[in-house]
Coordinates of N, CA and C in Angstrom, one line a residue:
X307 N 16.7 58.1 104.6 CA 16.7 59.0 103.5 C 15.2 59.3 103.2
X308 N 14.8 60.8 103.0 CA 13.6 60.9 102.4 C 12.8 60.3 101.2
X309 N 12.0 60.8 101.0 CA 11.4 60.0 99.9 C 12.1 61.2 98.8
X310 N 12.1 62.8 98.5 CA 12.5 63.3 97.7 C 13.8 63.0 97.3
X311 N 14.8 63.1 98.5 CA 15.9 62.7 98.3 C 16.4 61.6 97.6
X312 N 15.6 60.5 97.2 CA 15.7 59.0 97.1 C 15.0 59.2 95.2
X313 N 14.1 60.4 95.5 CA 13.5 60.1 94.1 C 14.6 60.9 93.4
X314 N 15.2 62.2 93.8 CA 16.3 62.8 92.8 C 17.3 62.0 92.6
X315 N 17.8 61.2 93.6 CA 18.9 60.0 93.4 C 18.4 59.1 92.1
X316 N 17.5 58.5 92.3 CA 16.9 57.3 91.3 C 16.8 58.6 90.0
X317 N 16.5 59.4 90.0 CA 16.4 60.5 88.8 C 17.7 60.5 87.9
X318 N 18.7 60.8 88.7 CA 19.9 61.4 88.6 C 20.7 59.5 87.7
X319 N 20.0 58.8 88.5 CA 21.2 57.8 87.9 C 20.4 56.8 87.2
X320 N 19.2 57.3 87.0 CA 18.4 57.1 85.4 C 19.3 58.0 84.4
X321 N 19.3 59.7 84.3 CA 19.7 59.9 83.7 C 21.2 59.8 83.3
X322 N 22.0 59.6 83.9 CA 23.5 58.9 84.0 C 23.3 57.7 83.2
X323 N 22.6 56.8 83.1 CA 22.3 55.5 82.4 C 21.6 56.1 81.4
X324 N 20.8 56.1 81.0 CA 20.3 57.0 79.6 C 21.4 58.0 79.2
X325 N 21.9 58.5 79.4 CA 23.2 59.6 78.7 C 23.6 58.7 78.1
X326 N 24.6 57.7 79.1 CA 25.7 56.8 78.6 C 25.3 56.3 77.4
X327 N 23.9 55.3 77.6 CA 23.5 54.4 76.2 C 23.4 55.2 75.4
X328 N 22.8 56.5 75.7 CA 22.7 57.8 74.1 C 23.9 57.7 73.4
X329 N 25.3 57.7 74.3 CA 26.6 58.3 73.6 C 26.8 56.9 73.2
X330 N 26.6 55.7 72.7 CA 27.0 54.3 72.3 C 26.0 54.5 70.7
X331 N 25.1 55.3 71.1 CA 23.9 55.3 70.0 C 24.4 56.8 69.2
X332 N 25.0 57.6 69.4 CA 25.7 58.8 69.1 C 26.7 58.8 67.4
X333 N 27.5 57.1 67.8 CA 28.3 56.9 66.8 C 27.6 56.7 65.2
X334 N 28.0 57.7 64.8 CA 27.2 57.7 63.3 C 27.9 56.4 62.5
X335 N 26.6 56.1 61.9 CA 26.7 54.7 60.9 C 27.8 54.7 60.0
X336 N 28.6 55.5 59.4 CA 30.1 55.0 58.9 C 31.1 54.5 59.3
X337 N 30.9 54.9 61.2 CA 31.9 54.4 62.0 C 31.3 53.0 61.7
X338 N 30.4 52.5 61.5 CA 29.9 51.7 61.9 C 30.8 50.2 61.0
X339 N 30.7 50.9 59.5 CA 31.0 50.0 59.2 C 32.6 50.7 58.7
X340 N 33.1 51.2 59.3 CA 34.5 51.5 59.6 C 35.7 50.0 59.6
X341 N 36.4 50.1 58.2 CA 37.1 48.4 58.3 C 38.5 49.1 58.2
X342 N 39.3 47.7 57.6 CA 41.1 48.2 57.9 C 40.7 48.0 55.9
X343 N 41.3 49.0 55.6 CA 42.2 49.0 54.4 C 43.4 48.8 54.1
X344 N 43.7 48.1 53.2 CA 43.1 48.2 51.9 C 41.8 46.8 51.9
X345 N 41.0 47.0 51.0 CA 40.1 46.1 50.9 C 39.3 45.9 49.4
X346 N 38.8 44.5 49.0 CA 38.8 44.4 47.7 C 37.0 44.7 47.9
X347 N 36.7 45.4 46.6 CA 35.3 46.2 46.2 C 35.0 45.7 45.0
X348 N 33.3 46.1 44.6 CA 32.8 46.2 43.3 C 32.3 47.3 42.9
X349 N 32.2 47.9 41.8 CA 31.4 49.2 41.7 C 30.3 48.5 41.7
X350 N 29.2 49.1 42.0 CA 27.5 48.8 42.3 C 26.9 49.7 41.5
X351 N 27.0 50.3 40.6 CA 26.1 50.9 39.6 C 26.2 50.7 38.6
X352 N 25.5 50.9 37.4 CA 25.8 50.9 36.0 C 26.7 52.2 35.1
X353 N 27.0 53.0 36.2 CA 27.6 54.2 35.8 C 28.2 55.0 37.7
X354 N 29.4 55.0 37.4 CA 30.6 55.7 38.6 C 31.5 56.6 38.2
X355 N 31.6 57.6 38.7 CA 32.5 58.6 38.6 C 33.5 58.2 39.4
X356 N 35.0 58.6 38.6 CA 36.3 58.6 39.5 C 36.5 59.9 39.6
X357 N 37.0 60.3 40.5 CA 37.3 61.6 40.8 C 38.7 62.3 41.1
X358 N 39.3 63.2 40.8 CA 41.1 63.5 41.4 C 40.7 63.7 42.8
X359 N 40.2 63.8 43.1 CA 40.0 64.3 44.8 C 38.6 63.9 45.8
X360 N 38.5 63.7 47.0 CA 37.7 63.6 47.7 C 36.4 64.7 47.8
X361 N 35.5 64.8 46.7 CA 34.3 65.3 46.9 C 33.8 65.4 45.5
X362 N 32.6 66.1 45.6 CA 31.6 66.7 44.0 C 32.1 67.7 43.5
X363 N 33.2 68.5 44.1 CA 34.1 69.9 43.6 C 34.8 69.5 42.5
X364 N 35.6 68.1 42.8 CA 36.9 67.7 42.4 C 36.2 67.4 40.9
X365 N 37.4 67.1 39.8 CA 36.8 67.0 38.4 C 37.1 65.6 38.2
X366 N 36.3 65.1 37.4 CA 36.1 63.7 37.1 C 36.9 62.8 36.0
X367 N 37.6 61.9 36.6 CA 38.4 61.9 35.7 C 38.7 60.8 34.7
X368 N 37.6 60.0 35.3 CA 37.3 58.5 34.5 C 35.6 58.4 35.1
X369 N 34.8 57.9 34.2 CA 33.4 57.2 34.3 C 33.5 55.9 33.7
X370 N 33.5 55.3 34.5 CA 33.2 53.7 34.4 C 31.4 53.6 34.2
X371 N 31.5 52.5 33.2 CA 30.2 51.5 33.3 C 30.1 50.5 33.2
X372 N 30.8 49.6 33.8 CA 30.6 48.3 34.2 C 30.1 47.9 35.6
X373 N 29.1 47.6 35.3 CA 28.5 47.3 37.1 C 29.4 45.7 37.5
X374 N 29.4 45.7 38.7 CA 31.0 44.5 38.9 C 32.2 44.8 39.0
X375 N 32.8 45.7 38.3 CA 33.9 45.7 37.7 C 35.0 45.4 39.1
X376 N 35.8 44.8 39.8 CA 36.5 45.1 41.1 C 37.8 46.4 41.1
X377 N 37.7 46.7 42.5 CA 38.6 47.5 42.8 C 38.9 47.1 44.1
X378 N 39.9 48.0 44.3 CA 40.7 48.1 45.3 C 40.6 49.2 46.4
X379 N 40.3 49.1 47.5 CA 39.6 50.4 48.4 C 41.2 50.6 49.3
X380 N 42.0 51.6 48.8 CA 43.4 51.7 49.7 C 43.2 52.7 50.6
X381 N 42.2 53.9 50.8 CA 41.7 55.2 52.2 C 40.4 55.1 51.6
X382 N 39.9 55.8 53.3 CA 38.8 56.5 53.3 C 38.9 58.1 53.7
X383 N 37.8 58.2 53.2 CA 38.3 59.9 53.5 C 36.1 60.4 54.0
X384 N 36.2 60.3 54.9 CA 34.6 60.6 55.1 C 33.8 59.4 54.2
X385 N 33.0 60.1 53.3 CA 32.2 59.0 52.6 C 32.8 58.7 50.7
X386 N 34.2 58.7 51.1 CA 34.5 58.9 49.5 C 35.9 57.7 49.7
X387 N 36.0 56.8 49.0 CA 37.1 55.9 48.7 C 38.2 56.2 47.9
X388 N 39.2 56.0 48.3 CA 40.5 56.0 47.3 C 40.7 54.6 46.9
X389 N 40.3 54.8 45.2 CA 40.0 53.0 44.4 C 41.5 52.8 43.8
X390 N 41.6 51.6 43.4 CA 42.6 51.4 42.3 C 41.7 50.3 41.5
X391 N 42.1 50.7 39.8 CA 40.9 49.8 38.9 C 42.3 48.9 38.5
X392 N 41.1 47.6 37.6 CA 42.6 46.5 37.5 C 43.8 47.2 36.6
X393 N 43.3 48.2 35.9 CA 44.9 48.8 35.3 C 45.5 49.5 35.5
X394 N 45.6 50.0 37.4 CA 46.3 51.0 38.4 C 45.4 52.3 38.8
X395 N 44.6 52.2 37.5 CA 44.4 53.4 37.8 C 43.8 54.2 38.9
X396 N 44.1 55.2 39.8 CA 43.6 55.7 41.2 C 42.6 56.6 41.1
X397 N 41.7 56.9 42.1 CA 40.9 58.1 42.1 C 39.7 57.6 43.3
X398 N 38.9 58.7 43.5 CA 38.1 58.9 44.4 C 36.4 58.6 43.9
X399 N 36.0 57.7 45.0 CA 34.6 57.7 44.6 C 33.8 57.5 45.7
X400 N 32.5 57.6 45.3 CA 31.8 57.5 46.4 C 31.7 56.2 46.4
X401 N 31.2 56.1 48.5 CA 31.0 54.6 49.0 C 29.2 54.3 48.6
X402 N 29.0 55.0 47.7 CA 27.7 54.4 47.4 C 27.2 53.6 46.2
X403 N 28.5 53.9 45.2 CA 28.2 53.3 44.3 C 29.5 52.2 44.3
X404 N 29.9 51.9 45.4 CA 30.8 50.5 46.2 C 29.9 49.4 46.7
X405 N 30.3 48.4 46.4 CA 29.7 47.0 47.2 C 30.8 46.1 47.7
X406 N 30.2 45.9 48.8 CA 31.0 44.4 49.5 C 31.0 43.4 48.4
X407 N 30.6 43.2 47.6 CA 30.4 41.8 46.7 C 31.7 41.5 45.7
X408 N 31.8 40.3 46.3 CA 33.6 40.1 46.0 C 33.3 39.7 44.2
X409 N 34.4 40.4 43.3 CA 34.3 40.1 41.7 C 35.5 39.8 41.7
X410 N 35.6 39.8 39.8 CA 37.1 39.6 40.0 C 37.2 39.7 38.6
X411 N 38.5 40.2 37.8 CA 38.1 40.0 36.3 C 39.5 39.6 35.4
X412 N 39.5 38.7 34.5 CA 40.3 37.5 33.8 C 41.8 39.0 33.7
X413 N 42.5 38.0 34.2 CA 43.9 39.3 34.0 C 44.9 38.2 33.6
X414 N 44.9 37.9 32.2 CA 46.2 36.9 31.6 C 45.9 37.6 30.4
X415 N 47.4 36.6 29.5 CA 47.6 36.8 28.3 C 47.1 36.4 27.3
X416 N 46.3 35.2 27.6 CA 45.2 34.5 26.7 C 43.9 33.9 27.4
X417 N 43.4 33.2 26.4 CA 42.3 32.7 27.0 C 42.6 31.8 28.1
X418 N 41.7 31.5 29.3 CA 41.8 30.8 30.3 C 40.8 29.9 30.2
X419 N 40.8 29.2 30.9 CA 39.5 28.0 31.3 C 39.0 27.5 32.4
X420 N 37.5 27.7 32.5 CA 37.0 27.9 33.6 C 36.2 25.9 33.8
X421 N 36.5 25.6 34.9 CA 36.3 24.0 35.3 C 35.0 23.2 36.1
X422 N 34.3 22.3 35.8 CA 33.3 22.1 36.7 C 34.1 21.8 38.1
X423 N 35.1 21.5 38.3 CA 35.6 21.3 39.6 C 37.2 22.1 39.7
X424 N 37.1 22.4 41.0 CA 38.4 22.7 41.4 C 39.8 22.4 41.4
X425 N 40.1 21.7 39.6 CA 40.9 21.4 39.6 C 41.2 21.2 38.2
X426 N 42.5 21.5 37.4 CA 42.6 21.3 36.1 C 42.3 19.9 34.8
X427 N 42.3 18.8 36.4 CA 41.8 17.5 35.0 C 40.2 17.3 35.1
X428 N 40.0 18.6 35.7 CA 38.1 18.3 35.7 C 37.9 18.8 34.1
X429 N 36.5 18.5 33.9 CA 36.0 18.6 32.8 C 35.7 20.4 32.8
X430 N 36.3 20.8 31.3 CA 36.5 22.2 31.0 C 35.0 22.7 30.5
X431 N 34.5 23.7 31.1 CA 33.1 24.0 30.8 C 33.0 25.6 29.7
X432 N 34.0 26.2 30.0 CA 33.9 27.7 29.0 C 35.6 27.9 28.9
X433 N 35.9 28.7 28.1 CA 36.9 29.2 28.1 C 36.6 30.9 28.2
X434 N 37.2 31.5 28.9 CA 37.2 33.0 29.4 C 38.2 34.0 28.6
X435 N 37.8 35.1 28.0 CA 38.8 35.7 27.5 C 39.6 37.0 28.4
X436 N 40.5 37.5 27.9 CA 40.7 38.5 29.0 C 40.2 39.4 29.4
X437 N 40.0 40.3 30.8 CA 38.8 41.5 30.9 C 37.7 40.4 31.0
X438 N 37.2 39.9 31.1 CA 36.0 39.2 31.8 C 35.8 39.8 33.1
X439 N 34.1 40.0 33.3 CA 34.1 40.5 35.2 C 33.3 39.2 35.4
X440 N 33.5 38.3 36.3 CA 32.5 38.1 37.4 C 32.4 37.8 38.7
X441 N 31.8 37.3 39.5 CA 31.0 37.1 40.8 C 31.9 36.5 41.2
X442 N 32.6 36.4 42.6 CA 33.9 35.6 42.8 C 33.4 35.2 44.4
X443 N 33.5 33.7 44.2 CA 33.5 33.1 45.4 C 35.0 32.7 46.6
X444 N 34.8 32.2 47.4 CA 35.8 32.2 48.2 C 36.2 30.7 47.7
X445 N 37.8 31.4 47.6 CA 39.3 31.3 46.5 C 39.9 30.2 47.4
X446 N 40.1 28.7 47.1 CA 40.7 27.3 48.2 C 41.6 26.8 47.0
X447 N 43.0 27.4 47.6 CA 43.9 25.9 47.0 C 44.2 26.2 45.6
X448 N 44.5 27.4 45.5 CA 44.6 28.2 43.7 C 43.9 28.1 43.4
X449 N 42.2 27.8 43.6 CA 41.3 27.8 42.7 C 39.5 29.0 43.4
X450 N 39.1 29.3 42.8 CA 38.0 30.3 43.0 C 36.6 29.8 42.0
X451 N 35.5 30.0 42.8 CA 34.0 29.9 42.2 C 33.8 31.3 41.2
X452 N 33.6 30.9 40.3 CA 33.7 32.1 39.3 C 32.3 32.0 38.6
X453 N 31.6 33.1 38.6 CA 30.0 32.9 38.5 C 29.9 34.7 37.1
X454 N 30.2 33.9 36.0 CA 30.0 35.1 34.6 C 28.1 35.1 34.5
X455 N 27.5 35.8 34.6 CA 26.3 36.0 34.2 C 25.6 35.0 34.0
X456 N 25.6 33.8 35.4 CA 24.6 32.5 35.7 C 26.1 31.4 35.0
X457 N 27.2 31.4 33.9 CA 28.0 30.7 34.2 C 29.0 30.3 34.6
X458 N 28.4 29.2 35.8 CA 29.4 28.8 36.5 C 30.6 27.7 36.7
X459 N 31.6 27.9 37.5 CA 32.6 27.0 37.6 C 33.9 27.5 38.1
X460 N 35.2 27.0 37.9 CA 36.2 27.4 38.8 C 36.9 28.1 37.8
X461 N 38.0 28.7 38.2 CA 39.0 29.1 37.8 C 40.4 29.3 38.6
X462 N 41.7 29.7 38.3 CA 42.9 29.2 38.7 C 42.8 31.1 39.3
X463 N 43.4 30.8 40.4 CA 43.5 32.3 41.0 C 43.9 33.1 40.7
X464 N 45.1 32.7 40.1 CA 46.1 33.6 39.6 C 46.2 34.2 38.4
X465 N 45.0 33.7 37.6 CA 44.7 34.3 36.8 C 43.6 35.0 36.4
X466 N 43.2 35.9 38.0 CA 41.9 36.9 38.2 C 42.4 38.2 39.4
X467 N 42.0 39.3 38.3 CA 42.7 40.5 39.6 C 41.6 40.9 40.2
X468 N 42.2 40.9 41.7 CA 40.8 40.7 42.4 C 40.7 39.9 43.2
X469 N 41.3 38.8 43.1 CA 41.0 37.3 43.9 C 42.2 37.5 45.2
X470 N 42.7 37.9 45.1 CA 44.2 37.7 46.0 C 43.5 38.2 47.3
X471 N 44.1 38.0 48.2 CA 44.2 38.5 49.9 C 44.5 40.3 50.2
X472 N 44.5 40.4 50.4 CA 44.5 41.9 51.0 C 45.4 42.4 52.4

């Protein structure tokens, strides 16, 4: 084989290997973080638009301001979520004012009580009233790490929407 012949070969299947890795590098970053829904969310701002529909056209139909607050992510639709808030209510928002950061917020009929240990004869450290948001740790044995604005301790699962499996 000549020397030119040998160099368009080694050319040719450089660029065959550089294509390929291009098209692996091609996939735009939403694929990336592309998951299965439905999946539990927080809003991440101090102010979120819900929207009737998937975009900035569509009219607004609830403004939340509770930063934390959880939802429920049941579609995607490009870069916009279909939420559900803890009182059903549906609508569209963007994935930017969404966070992975698992919450959760007091869903009973009265006050609850939150425990230094994971379990009801531990020592009772706050009592929580209903509509409380906070910071929700991973949920063992009906019971969850529940973190209100630095106070911490447990609570009973079932009495936080938000906490459940997906």
């Amino acid at each position: 084989m000549s020397q030119g012949k040998s160099f368009r070969l080694r050319a040719v299947a450089c660029a065959v290997i550089v294509g390929a890795f291009a098209g692996f590098l091609a996939v735009p970053a939403s694929a990336a973080d592309e998951g299965k829904v439905p999946y539990w969310a927080s809003i991440d701002a101090d102010l979120a638009n819900l929207r009737v529909g998937p975009g900035e056209s569509y009219k607004i139909d609830w403004v939340y301001r509770r930063e934390h607050l959880p939802v429920k992510v049941i579609r995607r639709e490009g870069p916009w979520r279909l939420v559900e808030d803890p009182d059903g209510t549906q609508g569209w928002m963007r994935d930017l004012l969404l966070s992975r950061t698992r919450s959760a917020m007091v869903r009973s009929k009265g006050v609850i009580e939150m425990h230094a240990e994971p379990r009801g004869s531990s020592p009772m450290l706050w009592r929580i009233e209903p509509g409380v948001v906070g910071l929700l740790g991973e949920c063992k044995e009906g019971w969850c790490p529940f973190d209100i604005a630095g106070h911490k301790g447990f609570v009973e699962q079932e009495d936080l929407w938000g906490a459940g499996t997906l």
